[in-house]
Amino acid sequence: MTRSILMIPGPVEVDGDVLTAMARPTVGHTSPGFIETFGACLQGLRDVFVAPDGQPFVVAGSGTLAMELAVANVIEPGDRAVVADCGYFGARMADILRRHGAQVQVVRGELGDVPSLADLEAALAKGAKVLTITHVDTSTGVLAPVKEYAALARNASRNTLVIVDGVCAVAGQEFRQTEWDVDVCLTASQKALAVPPGLALVSVRPRAMEAFKARKAPVASYYCDWGLWLPIMQAYEARKPAYFGTPAVNLVVALNESVKQIKAEGIEARWARHHKVSAAFKAGIEALGIRQVPVREDVRAVTLTTMYYPEGVDSSLLGRISAAGAVVAGGLLPTIAGKSFRVGHMGIDGMGEILRTLSAIEQGLGIKTGAGVAAAQARWME
Ligand code: PMP
C-alpha cells in the first residue's frame, strides 16, 4: 500500500536526492570532503536568508535551539524586550527571553490577527533592546508583516535589534533579511528547507554581532555562545578544519543538497511556487466551506493553512484524512487546539500533493462531489 503523504507543518516530505545525500556513509567532521560541503552550505545559506552581510550558524538541534541561539547572545539580564505575539511560538519566545533575564512586554492582536502597528509603536517607544517577530506562527497560520514591524524598530533612530523566528517561513515565504534590515533570523531544517529535522540555523547581521561583542555578562548558555561557534563557522567557510561540538555531518550533507536545489530554482521562484500551491489549497478549502483561523487574506501564511473543523466535526477527522492518504496536524494553540487543524504545504513540487490532500479531506468529511479538488485545480490553472 502507498504510504500517506506527510502534510503537517513540519517535518515535511523530503526530496529523494536530499534523502540519498543523507544516507551516504558518515564521514569525519574534519575530512576534506566534509569541510568543502559545510563551507559551501554556509555560503549558500546567505542566498536563502537573502543576507549577503549575514553570518550563518548551523548547529545540531531543533528550531527551539535556534530561538535560544538568537536570544541568548544579545539579551543581558534586565534588558527590555518586546514580543510581537501571534500565537504559540510568540509565547515560547517570551519564555526564552525571560529565562535569559529580559523584561518582556508581549504585544498581541485578536486571535487570528497580528498586533497593530500602533500597539507595537507604543511598546517600542518605551525603549527596547530587542523586538522579536514570529514571521509565521505555526499554531494560528498568521503571517506577520515583518518588513513594517522592522521599520518601526528603526524609527526615531531606535537601536532596537530585530529578531525574526522564521522557522515556518524561511525558504517558503518571501523574506529579505538585509533589505528589510532584520538583525537576526532563525530557522530549522524540517520546514520549508525540506530537510529532516535536526539542524538549527541562524543568520546574524553586523549590528547584532556588535551588540554581542559589547555585552558585559557572559552568555548564560554554553552551547549557545556565538563566541564558541563563530570561529568554527568561519573556519569551514575558509575551508579549514575546526572543532567545537561535533556537527551532525549527515544532516549537513543533506542540507547542502537542499541549498543547492534552492539555488538552482532561485529563491524568488521558490517563494512564488509556494505561493501558488498555497493559493490553490486555500481555494479548495474555501470551496468546502471550511473557515480559516487567520481573519484576513493579508495575514494568511503561504507555508501552511490553519482551519476550524466544520460544525459537528471533531479531531477524529484527522485519522480519517490520514487513512485516505494524507497526514495532517491537529491544533496547537491551547485556546483552539480541539477546534482546529493544520495542513503544511512546504517544499512540495506542485499540485499532486495538494489534490491528494484535498481529496483525503473530502473523504474524511464524507463529501462525494470533489468540490475542493475542482476549485484547487481551477485556481492552479488560472
Ligand atoms: N518557531 C516556529 C514558528 C515553529 O513553527 C516551530 C516548530 N513548529 C518552532 C519555533 C520550534 O521548532 P522545533 O519544534 O524544531 O523546536
Short mmCIF file of C-alpha atoms and ligand atoms in Angstrom, two decimals:
data_model
loop_
_atom_site.label_atom_id
_atom_site.label_comp_id
_atom_site.label_asym_id
_atom_site.label_seq_id
_atom_site.Cartn_x
_atom_site.Cartn_y
_atom_site.Cartn_z
CA MET A 1 0.00 0.00 0.00
CA THR A 2 1.23 3.51 -0.77
CA ARG A 3 2.14 5.39 2.36
CA SER A 4 0.23 8.51 3.34
CA ILE A 5 2.00 11.76 2.41
CA LEU A 6 3.24 13.98 5.20
CA MET A 7 1.33 17.26 5.02
CA ILE A 8 1.89 18.61 8.54
CA PRO A 9 3.62 21.96 9.08
CA GLY A 10 6.99 20.29 9.60
CA PRO A 11 8.62 17.90 9.31
CA VAL A 12 7.70 17.75 5.63
CA GLU A 13 8.16 15.40 2.68
CA VAL A 14 11.85 15.30 1.74
CA ASP A 15 13.09 15.09 -1.85
CA GLY A 16 14.77 11.81 -2.84
CA ASP A 17 18.10 13.46 -3.67
CA VAL A 18 18.22 15.05 -0.21
CA LEU A 19 17.41 11.72 1.47
CA THR A 20 20.04 9.96 -0.63
CA ALA A 21 22.61 12.59 0.31
CA MET A 22 21.79 11.96 3.96
CA ALA A 23 22.22 8.21 3.55
CA ARG A 24 25.80 8.49 2.28
CA PRO A 25 28.39 6.94 4.63
CA THR A 26 29.12 9.14 7.63
CA VAL A 27 32.42 10.98 7.23
CA GLY A 28 34.71 12.68 9.71
CA HIS A 29 33.80 16.27 10.51
CA THR A 30 37.30 17.44 9.61
CA SER A 31 37.65 15.36 6.45
CA PRO A 32 38.39 17.45 3.33
CA GLY A 33 35.15 16.41 1.65
CA PHE A 34 33.00 17.43 4.58
CA ILE A 35 34.86 20.73 5.04
CA GLU A 36 34.06 21.55 1.42
CA THR A 37 30.39 20.56 1.85
CA PHE A 38 29.88 22.52 5.07
CA GLY A 39 31.73 25.55 3.68
CA ALA A 40 29.61 25.59 0.51
CA CYS A 41 26.45 25.09 2.55
CA LEU A 42 27.20 28.10 4.78
CA GLN A 43 27.91 30.24 1.73
CA GLY A 44 24.71 29.11 0.05
CA LEU A 45 22.62 29.96 3.11
CA ARG A 46 23.27 33.68 2.52
CA ASP A 47 21.08 33.33 -0.58
CA VAL A 48 18.37 31.55 1.39
CA PHE A 49 18.18 34.28 4.05
CA VAL A 50 18.86 36.87 1.35
CA ALA A 51 21.51 38.27 3.68
CA PRO A 52 24.81 38.87 1.87
CA ASP A 53 26.12 40.55 5.04
CA GLY A 54 24.83 37.81 7.36
CA GLN A 55 26.88 35.28 9.31
CA PRO A 56 25.17 31.90 9.10
CA PHE A 57 25.39 29.43 12.00
CA VAL A 58 24.37 25.79 11.58
CA VAL A 59 24.17 23.87 14.86
CA ALA A 60 22.70 20.45 15.71
CA GLY A 61 19.35 20.90 17.40
CA SER A 62 15.74 21.79 16.68
CA GLY A 63 14.10 25.15 15.99
CA THR A 64 13.77 25.86 19.69
CA LEU A 65 17.56 25.75 19.98
CA ALA A 66 17.70 28.21 17.08
CA MET A 67 15.39 30.52 19.06
CA GLU A 68 17.69 30.30 22.07
CA LEU A 69 20.80 30.77 19.90
CA ALA A 70 19.23 34.01 18.66
CA VAL A 71 18.18 35.36 22.05
CA ALA A 72 20.90 34.21 24.47
CA ASN A 73 23.66 36.17 22.73
CA VAL A 74 22.05 39.59 22.59
CA ILE A 75 19.97 39.69 25.79
CA GLU A 76 21.59 40.58 29.11
CA PRO A 77 19.74 40.45 32.43
CA GLY A 78 17.45 43.46 32.79
CA ASP A 79 17.21 44.28 29.06
CA ARG A 80 13.74 45.16 27.81
CA ALA A 81 12.29 43.04 25.02
CA VAL A 82 9.07 43.42 23.02
CA VAL A 83 7.44 40.30 21.58
CA ALA A 84 5.03 40.62 18.65
CA ASP A 85 2.90 37.60 19.55
CA CYS A 86 0.68 35.82 17.00
CA GLY A 87 0.30 32.51 18.81
CA TYR A 88 2.05 29.60 20.49
CA PHE A 89 5.57 30.41 19.29
CA GLY A 90 5.39 34.05 20.34
CA ALA A 91 4.68 32.82 23.86
CA ARG A 92 7.63 30.43 23.64
CA MET A 93 9.90 33.29 22.54
CA ALA A 94 8.73 35.33 25.55
CA ASP A 95 9.59 32.37 27.84
CA ILE A 96 13.09 32.05 26.37
CA LEU A 97 13.67 35.81 26.71
CA ARG A 98 12.59 35.71 30.38
CA ARG A 99 14.84 32.72 31.03
CA HIS A 100 17.74 34.87 29.86
CA GLY A 101 16.77 37.69 32.20
CA ALA A 102 14.82 40.01 29.88
CA GLN A 103 11.92 42.20 30.98
CA VAL A 104 9.35 41.17 28.41
CA GLN A 105 6.38 43.08 27.04
CA VAL A 106 4.10 40.94 24.91
CA VAL A 107 2.02 42.74 22.27
CA ARG A 108 -0.75 40.69 20.72
CA GLY A 109 -3.71 41.14 18.40
CA GLU A 110 -7.03 39.30 18.38
CA LEU A 111 -6.90 35.56 17.71
CA GLY A 112 -6.03 35.09 14.04
CA ASP A 113 -4.74 38.63 13.62
CA VAL A 114 -1.44 40.46 14.05
CA PRO A 115 -0.61 43.11 16.66
CA SER A 116 -1.41 46.59 15.35
CA LEU A 117 1.40 48.92 14.29
CA ALA A 118 0.12 51.47 16.84
CA ASP A 119 0.34 48.99 19.74
CA LEU A 120 3.79 47.92 18.69
CA GLU A 121 4.91 51.52 18.28
CA ALA A 122 3.70 52.33 21.81
CA ALA A 123 5.64 49.38 23.23
CA LEU A 124 8.82 50.27 21.31
CA ALA A 125 8.57 53.93 22.28
CA LYS A 126 9.34 52.92 25.88
CA GLY A 127 12.71 51.68 24.64
CA ALA A 128 13.70 48.07 23.97
CA LYS A 129 16.90 46.21 23.26
CA VAL A 130 15.09 43.63 21.15
CA LEU A 131 11.89 43.20 19.14
CA THR A 132 11.02 39.61 18.29
CA ILE A 133 8.65 38.67 15.49
CA THR A 134 7.36 35.21 14.54
CA HIS A 135 7.16 35.51 10.76
CA VAL A 136 4.59 32.70 10.52
CA ASP A 137 3.13 31.41 13.75
CA THR A 138 2.56 27.74 13.04
CA SER A 139 -0.24 27.45 15.62
CA THR A 140 -2.50 30.07 14.04
CA GLY A 141 -1.16 30.27 10.48
CA VAL A 142 -0.86 34.02 10.97
CA LEU A 143 1.68 35.88 8.83
CA ALA A 144 3.30 38.91 10.50
CA PRO A 145 4.27 42.00 8.44
CA VAL A 146 7.96 41.63 9.21
CA LYS A 147 9.09 44.47 6.94
CA GLU A 148 6.71 47.01 8.52
CA TYR A 149 7.49 45.86 12.08
CA ALA A 150 11.25 46.03 11.43
CA ALA A 151 10.84 49.56 10.08
CA LEU A 152 9.17 50.57 13.37
CA ALA A 153 12.14 49.25 15.30
CA ARG A 154 14.32 51.63 13.27
CA ASN A 155 12.03 54.67 13.68
CA ALA A 156 13.41 57.67 15.51
CA SER A 157 16.88 56.12 15.21
CA ARG A 158 15.94 53.49 17.75
CA ASN A 159 18.63 50.97 18.45
CA THR A 160 16.23 48.07 18.87
CA LEU A 161 17.51 44.80 17.43
CA VAL A 162 15.04 42.82 15.35
CA ILE A 163 14.95 39.03 15.76
CA VAL A 164 12.74 37.04 13.39
CA ASP A 165 11.62 33.48 14.09
CA GLY A 166 11.50 32.21 10.53
CA VAL A 167 11.12 28.53 11.40
CA CYS A 168 7.86 28.19 9.47
CA ALA A 169 8.79 30.74 6.82
CA VAL A 170 12.39 30.83 5.55
CA ALA A 171 12.68 29.37 2.02
CA GLY A 172 8.89 29.31 1.57
CA GLN A 173 7.69 32.79 2.43
CA GLU A 174 9.16 35.97 0.94
CA PHE A 175 11.84 37.21 3.34
CA ARG A 176 14.74 39.56 2.61
CA GLN A 177 16.87 39.83 5.72
CA THR A 178 19.28 42.55 4.62
CA GLU A 179 16.80 44.65 2.64
CA TRP A 180 14.24 44.53 5.47
CA ASP A 181 17.00 45.26 7.98
CA VAL A 182 16.39 42.26 10.22
CA ASP A 183 19.33 41.71 12.57
CA VAL A 184 18.88 38.04 13.40
CA CYS A 185 16.81 35.42 11.62
CA LEU A 186 16.49 31.84 12.79
CA THR A 187 15.03 28.72 11.25
CA ALA A 188 15.22 24.94 11.35
CA SER A 189 15.86 22.25 8.77
CA GLN A 190 12.48 20.47 8.78
CA LYS A 191 10.15 23.06 7.28
CA ALA A 192 10.44 24.97 4.00
CA LEU A 193 14.09 23.92 3.64
CA ALA A 194 12.66 20.40 3.32
CA VAL A 195 15.42 18.55 5.15
CA PRO A 196 14.75 16.09 8.01
CA PRO A 197 14.61 17.65 11.50
CA GLY A 198 17.80 18.17 13.49
CA LEU A 199 19.50 21.40 12.43
CA ALA A 200 19.12 24.86 13.95
CA LEU A 201 20.05 27.71 11.58
CA VAL A 202 20.69 31.33 12.45
CA SER A 203 21.77 34.27 10.29
CA VAL A 204 23.32 37.15 12.21
CA ARG A 205 23.92 40.60 10.71
CA PRO A 206 26.61 43.05 11.86
CA ARG A 207 24.53 45.19 14.26
CA ALA A 208 23.62 42.10 16.31
CA MET A 209 27.18 40.85 16.21
CA GLU A 210 28.36 44.20 17.59
CA ALA A 211 25.78 44.00 20.39
CA PHE A 212 27.09 40.53 21.19
CA LYS A 213 30.69 41.75 21.27
CA ALA A 214 29.74 44.69 23.53
CA ARG A 215 27.96 42.57 26.15
CA LYS A 216 29.20 42.62 29.74
CA ALA A 217 27.58 39.47 31.11
CA PRO A 218 28.74 36.10 29.74
CA VAL A 219 26.24 34.20 27.61
CA ALA A 220 24.28 32.08 30.09
CA SER A 221 24.19 29.03 27.79
CA TYR A 222 27.50 27.39 26.92
CA TYR A 223 26.18 25.52 23.84
CA CYS A 224 24.52 28.69 22.50
CA ASP A 225 27.50 31.02 22.79
CA TRP A 226 28.19 32.64 19.39
CA GLY A 227 31.75 33.25 20.56
CA LEU A 228 32.38 29.50 20.60
CA TRP A 229 30.64 28.75 17.28
CA LEU A 230 31.76 31.76 15.22
CA PRO A 231 35.39 30.59 14.69
CA ILE A 232 34.04 27.19 13.61
CA MET A 233 31.67 28.64 11.02
CA GLN A 234 34.40 30.98 9.75
CA ALA A 235 36.90 28.12 9.52
CA TYR A 236 34.55 25.88 7.48
CA GLU A 237 33.81 28.74 5.13
CA ALA A 238 37.57 29.32 4.73
CA ARG A 239 37.81 25.54 4.03
CA LYS A 240 39.84 24.87 7.17
CA PRO A 241 39.29 22.19 9.82
CA ALA A 242 37.92 23.29 13.20
CA TYR A 243 36.16 21.75 16.16
CA PHE A 244 33.90 22.90 18.95
CA GLY A 245 30.94 20.44 19.02
CA THR A 246 30.66 17.60 16.52
CA PRO A 247 28.45 18.73 13.63
CA ALA A 248 25.54 16.49 12.56
CA VAL A 249 27.51 15.53 9.45
CA ASN A 250 24.82 13.57 7.57
CA LEU A 251 22.27 16.32 8.14
CA VAL A 252 24.70 18.98 6.95
CA VAL A 253 25.30 16.95 3.76
CA ALA A 254 21.51 16.77 3.29
CA LEU A 255 21.10 20.49 3.98
CA ASN A 256 23.75 21.30 1.41
CA GLU A 257 21.83 19.25 -1.16
CA SER A 258 18.67 21.23 -0.38
CA VAL A 259 20.54 24.55 -0.54
CA LYS A 260 21.92 23.53 -3.96
CA GLN A 261 18.36 22.79 -5.13
CA ILE A 262 17.16 26.16 -3.82
CA LYS A 263 19.98 27.94 -5.64
CA ALA A 264 19.17 26.08 -8.86
CA GLU A 265 15.48 27.01 -8.63
CA GLY A 266 16.16 30.55 -7.37
CA ILE A 267 14.77 31.79 -4.05
CA GLU A 268 12.22 34.11 -5.68
CA ALA A 269 10.90 31.29 -7.87
CA ARG A 270 10.67 29.09 -4.77
CA TRP A 271 8.61 31.72 -2.93
CA ALA A 272 6.36 32.04 -6.00
CA ARG A 273 5.87 28.26 -6.19
CA HIS A 274 4.91 28.12 -2.51
CA HIS A 275 2.50 30.99 -3.07
CA LYS A 276 0.80 29.28 -5.98
CA VAL A 277 0.48 25.94 -4.16
CA SER A 278 -0.93 27.69 -1.08
CA ALA A 279 -3.46 29.72 -3.06
CA ALA A 280 -4.73 26.57 -4.77
CA PHE A 281 -5.06 24.71 -1.46
CA LYS A 282 -6.85 27.63 0.18
CA ALA A 283 -9.24 27.87 -2.80
CA GLY A 284 -10.07 24.19 -2.27
CA ILE A 285 -10.70 24.69 1.44
CA GLU A 286 -12.94 27.69 0.79
CA ALA A 287 -14.97 25.69 -1.75
CA LEU A 288 -15.59 23.14 1.02
CA GLY A 289 -16.87 25.92 3.29
CA ILE A 290 -14.06 25.41 5.81
CA ARG A 291 -13.17 28.57 7.75
CA GLN A 292 -9.54 29.59 8.23
CA VAL A 293 -8.10 30.81 11.54
CA PRO A 294 -6.32 33.92 10.17
CA VAL A 295 -9.00 36.58 9.86
CA ARG A 296 -7.95 38.21 6.57
CA GLU A 297 -6.16 37.36 3.37
CA ASP A 298 -3.17 39.60 4.15
CA VAL A 299 -2.44 37.79 7.44
CA ARG A 300 -2.63 34.28 5.95
CA ALA A 301 0.64 32.39 5.71
CA VAL A 302 1.78 30.85 2.47
CA THR A 303 3.55 27.95 4.15
CA LEU A 304 0.55 26.38 5.89
CA THR A 305 -3.22 26.60 6.20
CA THR A 306 -4.86 26.65 9.63
CA MET A 307 -8.57 25.86 9.70
CA TYR A 308 -11.50 25.25 12.05
CA TYR A 309 -13.30 21.91 11.94
CA PRO A 310 -16.68 22.27 10.27
CA GLU A 311 -19.74 22.25 12.55
CA GLY A 312 -20.26 18.86 14.19
CA VAL A 313 -16.78 17.55 13.30
CA ASP A 314 -14.03 16.82 15.85
CA SER A 315 -10.40 15.69 15.85
CA SER A 316 -11.41 12.14 14.80
CA LEU A 317 -11.36 13.68 11.31
CA LEU A 318 -7.55 13.59 11.40
CA GLY A 319 -7.46 9.77 11.46
CA ARG A 320 -9.90 9.55 8.57
CA ILE A 321 -7.84 12.00 6.48
CA SER A 322 -4.72 10.01 7.25
CA ALA A 323 -6.40 6.74 6.26
CA ALA A 324 -7.38 8.41 2.99
CA GLY A 325 -3.76 9.22 2.16
CA ALA A 326 -2.53 12.45 3.80
CA VAL A 327 -1.19 13.05 7.30
CA VAL A 328 -2.32 16.47 8.58
CA ALA A 329 -1.89 18.06 12.01
CA GLY A 330 -4.28 18.91 14.84
CA GLY A 331 -4.48 22.26 16.59
CA LEU A 332 -1.65 23.53 18.78
CA LEU A 333 -2.63 26.81 20.42
CA PRO A 334 -4.43 25.77 23.64
CA THR A 335 -7.47 28.04 23.06
CA ILE A 336 -8.26 26.45 19.67
CA ALA A 337 -6.39 23.14 19.93
CA GLY A 338 -9.54 20.95 19.90
CA LYS A 339 -11.29 23.07 17.29
CA SER A 340 -8.69 23.48 14.59
CA PHE A 341 -6.41 21.52 12.29
CA ARG A 342 -3.45 22.42 10.11
CA VAL A 343 -2.02 21.48 6.74
CA GLY A 344 1.56 22.35 5.82
CA HIS A 345 2.47 22.81 2.17
CA MET A 346 6.21 23.44 2.28
CA GLY A 347 8.89 22.13 -0.03
CA ILE A 348 6.50 20.15 -2.24
CA ASP A 349 6.81 20.28 -6.00
CA GLY A 350 3.36 21.15 -7.17
CA MET A 351 -0.27 20.19 -7.26
CA GLY A 352 -0.13 16.42 -6.85
CA GLU A 353 0.18 16.59 -3.08
CA ILE A 354 -2.43 19.35 -2.78
CA LEU A 355 -5.06 17.45 -4.78
CA ARG A 356 -4.37 14.28 -2.83
CA THR A 357 -4.69 16.13 0.48
CA LEU A 358 -7.92 17.86 -0.50
CA SER A 359 -9.30 14.56 -1.74
CA ALA A 360 -8.36 12.95 1.60
CA ILE A 361 -10.08 15.79 3.50
CA GLU A 362 -13.20 15.35 1.35
CA GLN A 363 -13.18 11.60 2.01
CA GLY A 364 -12.68 12.24 5.73
CA LEU A 365 -15.67 14.58 5.75
CA GLY A 366 -17.79 12.24 3.60
CA ILE A 367 -18.02 14.74 0.70
CA LYS A 368 -18.51 12.99 -2.63
CA THR A 369 -18.58 15.92 -5.06
CA GLY A 370 -14.87 16.70 -5.28
CA ALA A 371 -15.69 20.41 -4.98
CA GLY A 372 -12.47 21.21 -3.12
CA VAL A 373 -10.29 19.34 -5.59
CA ALA A 374 -12.02 21.07 -8.52
CA ALA A 375 -11.63 24.56 -7.02
CA ALA A 376 -7.94 23.97 -6.30
CA GLN A 377 -7.32 22.68 -9.80
CA ALA A 378 -9.16 25.67 -11.30
CA ARG A 379 -7.13 28.09 -9.19
CA TRP A 380 -3.88 26.36 -10.10
CA MET A 381 -4.62 26.62 -13.82
CA GLU A 382 -5.65 30.29 -13.78
N1 PMP B 1 9.06 28.53 15.84
C1 PMP B 1 8.10 28.21 14.97
C2 PMP B 1 7.42 29.28 14.21
C3 PMP B 1 7.79 26.85 14.77
O1 PMP B 1 6.85 26.51 13.90
C4 PMP B 1 8.48 25.86 15.50
C5 PMP B 1 8.17 24.39 15.32
N2 PMP B 1 6.90 24.05 14.92
C6 PMP B 1 9.46 26.27 16.40
C7 PMP B 1 9.73 27.61 16.53
C8 PMP B 1 10.20 25.28 17.22
O2 PMP B 1 10.89 24.39 16.43
P1 PMP B 1 11.23 22.92 16.92
O3 PMP B 1 9.94 22.20 17.10
O4 PMP B 1 12.05 22.37 15.80
O5 PMP B 1 11.99 23.05 18.19
#
